[in-house]
Amino acid sequence: MAAHTRYTGLIEHYRDRLPVSDSTRLISLGEGNTPLIQLHNIPKLIGKDVTIYVKFEGLNPTGSFKDRGMTMAVTKAVEAGSQAIICASTGNTSAAAAAYAVRAGIKAFVLIPEGKIALGKLAQTLMYGAQIIQINGNFDAGMSLVKQVADHAPVTIVNSINPYRLEGQKTAAFEIVDELGTAPDYHCLPVGNAGNITAYWKGYSEYATDSATHKAVTNKRPVMCGYQAAGAAPFVVGKMVDNPETIATAIRIGHPQSWDLAWKVQDESKGWFDSQTDEQILVAQKMLSQHEGIFCEPASAASLSGALQDIASGKIPEGSTIVCTLTGNGIKDPDIAIAQCKDAHPVTIDASLDAVKRAILDNM
Ligand code: F0G
């Protein structure tokens, strides 16, 4: 009979591909192992013969892909004796840093742009008990301050410039190849700092050069497609953007930290960057919810939005297998969701059987 093994997080699962030793104390909340969900309704809706999967990273412990990087970064910070971590964040990194710091028993400081992070992310970060430092400035200003202060205070930076973050995040690519038995033809991601697109490429590349030792049958790597919000699209305009603006606050970033690395990904994978307007992003977010039952945050929907645009134009040809990463959970941004559904009509009735029956029959 097969032994029962409990999944205890991505470091344990991919231990031989990550920089840990037998004596490393793992700081984990059971992150990773997220579902790869095939879209059934949207391909029919667009009338194209494509296979689209979404990697739903919103189902990680704090509701975003950041947990993959944070388990590694905090594990290594603790191993090095650090008592405190710090990050700048548009919301998700701060939530993840706060949670993993609590788990480790160390302190978290998070710099966030005042008034520009989604409500759920703020609620999480408060509940986990991190020291929140709100700044009158955007993510890029916060990031610059974090880099400076780390030279003056005993804190470990856990933004994606910390190389352990990308080590953790590369495991998402491993999971996809383990599940599909090969890499997809195209991998579509929302891009902010471009840490995640770099991490996926690292994961695909490590598996490809090492294909004999894991379950995949080929050494294939996907074409990497990175999509930015139109008002925050430095990779599309080809230079840094000083005043980024988008409703997708998670990717409201004008000075990406992984600039050179991401251009290398584009080059090596023969991929591309493109932008999506806020409207297109919101349409894709709603489409996923209302046709597939998958609720992601606005920034995450940039991946599907971009993929749909490139499928429509034929840039991504019919017959392709595509994976879109949905980076965060829709519950994190209730304000946008409620605004998106302002034309929905919840009915209010008396608490009687008759009234409920009528409400059903009237709305069938
Ligand atoms: N999607 C979501 C939901 C994010 O929170 C982020 C980044 C990205 C995509 C972009 O990923 O930066 O690796 O290209 N959020 C960071 C934060 C900046 O502070 O939570 P990237």
Short mmCIF file of N, CA, C and O in Angstrom, two decimals, residues 17 23 36 79 84 140 149 156 188 222 231 315 337 339 344:
data_model
loop_
_atom_site.label_atom_id
_atom_site.label_comp_id
_atom_site.label_asym_id
_atom_site.label_seq_id
_atom_site.Cartn_x
_atom_site.Cartn_y
_atom_site.Cartn_z
N ARG A 17 16.22 20.85 -5.71
CA ARG A 17 16.44 21.92 -6.70
C ARG A 17 16.48 23.31 -6.05
O ARG A 17 16.43 24.32 -6.75
N SER A 23 19.81 20.62 7.47
CA SER A 23 19.65 21.30 8.77
C SER A 23 18.90 22.63 8.66
O SER A 23 18.64 23.28 9.67
N LEU A 36 -3.80 23.79 -11.82
CA LEU A 36 -3.67 24.20 -13.21
C LEU A 36 -5.03 23.87 -13.83
O LEU A 36 -5.33 22.70 -14.07
N GLU A 79 17.90 31.51 8.42
CA GLU A 79 19.12 30.69 8.45
C GLU A 79 20.37 31.56 8.65
O GLU A 79 21.31 31.17 9.32
N ALA A 84 14.80 40.58 11.26
CA ALA A 84 13.77 41.42 10.66
C ALA A 84 13.90 41.44 9.14
O ALA A 84 15.00 41.36 8.60
N ASP A 140 7.76 52.54 -6.67
CA ASP A 140 9.15 52.76 -7.09
C ASP A 140 9.91 53.59 -6.06
O ASP A 140 11.08 53.30 -5.76
N VAL A 149 17.78 51.96 2.95
CA VAL A 149 17.73 51.77 4.40
C VAL A 149 18.38 50.45 4.83
O VAL A 149 18.89 50.33 5.95
N THR A 156 16.67 42.40 6.41
CA THR A 156 16.90 41.70 5.14
C THR A 156 15.81 42.08 4.15
O THR A 156 14.62 41.97 4.47
N CYS A 188 1.93 33.01 -20.47
CA CYS A 188 1.55 34.42 -20.38
C CYS A 188 1.47 34.87 -18.92
O CYS A 188 0.87 34.19 -18.09
N PRO A 222 8.74 27.25 -23.11
CA PRO A 222 7.70 28.03 -23.80
C PRO A 222 8.20 29.37 -24.31
O PRO A 222 9.23 29.87 -23.86
N GLY A 231 -0.91 52.03 -18.63
CA GLY A 231 -0.38 53.22 -17.96
C GLY A 231 0.87 52.95 -17.13
O GLY A 231 1.38 53.85 -16.46
N LYS A 315 -1.14 35.90 -33.60
CA LYS A 315 0.25 35.89 -33.12
C LYS A 315 0.51 34.62 -32.30
O LYS A 315 1.58 34.03 -32.38
N ALA A 337 -14.09 44.73 -7.57
CA ALA A 337 -15.09 43.71 -7.93
C ALA A 337 -16.49 44.27 -7.82
O ALA A 337 -17.32 44.09 -8.72
N ALA A 339 -17.41 47.40 -7.90
CA ALA A 339 -17.60 48.42 -8.94
C ALA A 339 -17.86 47.76 -10.30
O ALA A 339 -18.66 48.25 -11.10
N ALA A 344 -25.30 44.57 -11.46
CA ALA A 344 -25.96 43.36 -10.95
C ALA A 344 -27.13 43.80 -10.08
O ALA A 344 -27.12 44.91 -9.55
#
